[in-house]
C-alpha positions as a printed Julia matrix, in Angstrom:
150×3 Matrix{Float64}:
  75.3   74.13  -16.12
  74.56  72.36  -12.78
  71.84  70.34  -14.56
  74.19  69.79  -17.62
  77.31  68.39  -14.86
  74.39  65.96  -13.22
  73.43  64.44  -16.51
  77.07  63.82  -17.62
  77.58  62.1   -14.47
  75.23  59.38  -15.67
  77.5   58.78  -18.97
  80.8   56.65  -18.07
  83.11  58.21  -20.71
  81.84  61.73  -20.37
  84.1   64.25  -19.06
  83.11  67.99  -18.69
  86.33  69.78  -19.84
  85.4   73.81  -19.15
  82.64  76.27  -19.35
  83.36  79.62  -21.08
  80.7   82.29  -21.08
  77.56  80.24  -22.24
  79.32  77.62  -23.78
  79.79  74.23  -21.9
  82.18  71.64  -23.45
  82.69  67.9   -22.56
  84.01  64.9   -24.05
  83.95  61.32  -24.41
  86.33  58.67  -24.28
  89.24  60.96  -23.53
  90.63  59.37  -20.25
  89.48  55.95  -21.23
  92.06  53.15  -20.38
  90.1   51.33  -23.76
  89.52  53.09  -26.87
  85.53  52.46  -27.89
  84.82  55.03  -30.16
  81.1   53.65  -30.88
  80.75  53.62  -27.2
  81.59  57.44  -27.14
  80.0   58.79  -30.06
  76.7   56.99  -28.63
  76.99  59.05  -24.87
  78.14  61.91  -26.4
  74.98  61.94  -28.75
  73.06  60.91  -25.79
  74.15  63.38  -23.53
  73.3   66.28  -26.13
  70.0   65.27  -26.72
  69.56  64.77  -22.62
  71.15  68.29  -22.28
  68.4   69.66  -24.49
  65.6   67.57  -22.94
  66.97  69.62  -19.47
  66.53  72.6   -21.14
  63.1   71.9   -22.27
  62.43  70.96  -18.89
  63.42  74.2   -17.36
  61.55  76.09  -19.81
  58.51  74.72  -18.75
  59.36  75.38  -15.11
  60.24  78.73  -15.44
  58.74  80.3   -18.44
  61.95  80.87  -19.92
  62.14  79.96  -23.68
  66.03  79.02  -23.88
  67.84  76.99  -26.73
  71.05  75.4   -26.72
  72.82  74.18  -29.94
  75.05  70.7   -29.7
  77.74  69.58  -31.86
  79.38  66.16  -31.58
  82.53  65.12  -33.6
  84.58  62.32  -32.87
  88.23  60.84  -33.85
  91.93  61.9   -33.26
  94.35  62.73  -32.65
  94.4   65.51  -29.98
  96.44  66.92  -27.01
  95.32  67.43  -23.6
  96.61  69.06  -20.69
  97.1   71.94  -18.46
  98.39  75.3   -19.64
  99.14  78.44  -18.77
 101.21  80.15  -16.33
  99.04  82.68  -14.37
  96.01  80.85  -14.14
  96.55  76.78  -15.72
  93.54  75.44  -17.34
  92.86  71.72  -18.7
  92.84  72.07  -22.08
  92.12  69.63  -25.12
  93.1   70.85  -28.81
  92.57  69.39  -32.56
  91.14  69.07  -35.36
  88.22  66.97  -33.97
  88.07  69.42  -31.18
  87.61  72.56  -34.16
  85.26  70.06  -36.11
  82.77  69.62  -32.84
  83.24  73.41  -32.53
  82.09  73.65  -36.12
  79.33  71.34  -35.44
  78.04  73.4   -32.52
  78.5   77.24  -34.43
  76.65  75.89  -37.56
  73.87  73.62  -35.65
  70.47  73.85  -35.28
  68.96  75.38  -31.69
  67.37  72.04  -29.7
  69.08  69.66  -32.19
  72.3   67.57  -32.28
  74.4   68.52  -34.77
  76.65  65.65  -35.79
  79.54  65.11  -38.13
  80.13  62.18  -40.91
  82.54  60.26  -38.57
  79.81  60.21  -35.58
  77.05  59.11  -38.03
  79.37  56.43  -39.19
  79.37  55.18  -35.5
  75.84  55.71  -34.5
  74.24  54.77  -37.53
  71.57  51.81  -36.92
  71.37  52.73  -33.09
  68.52  53.77  -31.17
  68.48  57.59  -32.98
  66.59  59.46  -35.58
  69.36  60.42  -38.12
  68.34  62.88  -40.64
  70.43  64.34  -43.19
  71.41  68.06  -43.06
  73.35  67.92  -46.1
  76.7   70.0   -46.92
  77.04  72.74  -44.22
  79.89  75.53  -44.88
  82.18  75.74  -41.77
  84.99  77.36  -41.28
  87.6   75.86  -43.69
  85.22  74.66  -46.23
  82.1   72.34  -46.6
  80.9   69.19  -44.65
  78.2   66.53  -44.88
  76.55  66.8   -41.51
  73.53  65.21  -39.86
  70.64  65.88  -37.14
  69.78  63.57  -34.38
  66.79  63.12  -32.21
  65.49  60.45  -29.99
  63.32  57.88  -31.59
């Protein structure tokens, strides 16, 4: 997770939200003064790709075979704030967060799994995007894509 924190620090819009168990949650653009959805989407996808690369490098040096799944979604509205009495934590909630979680849950190890809304914001950029097609998620099906670096 320290490596993921270092990777996140390279991006102006990426903020680590929390780590729970083996889950590392970050968000792009939630503290930005100006909403730039294309920038947030590109930086979130690139953060995912860079995180996958850091796991690959770790595996080479350690002899391990760790794998991660990365899910990315974009949109709003969402709500953020500190919640809880005994041990307050910062949380962000809303349907965009739920969809990002579904992208991760149904993702392919060592690939960035994105929703249609992310695809529309990054298409034509420096990424190789391939259709994954319809994927079953918690509340139905969604048309999704997988991203790799070009």
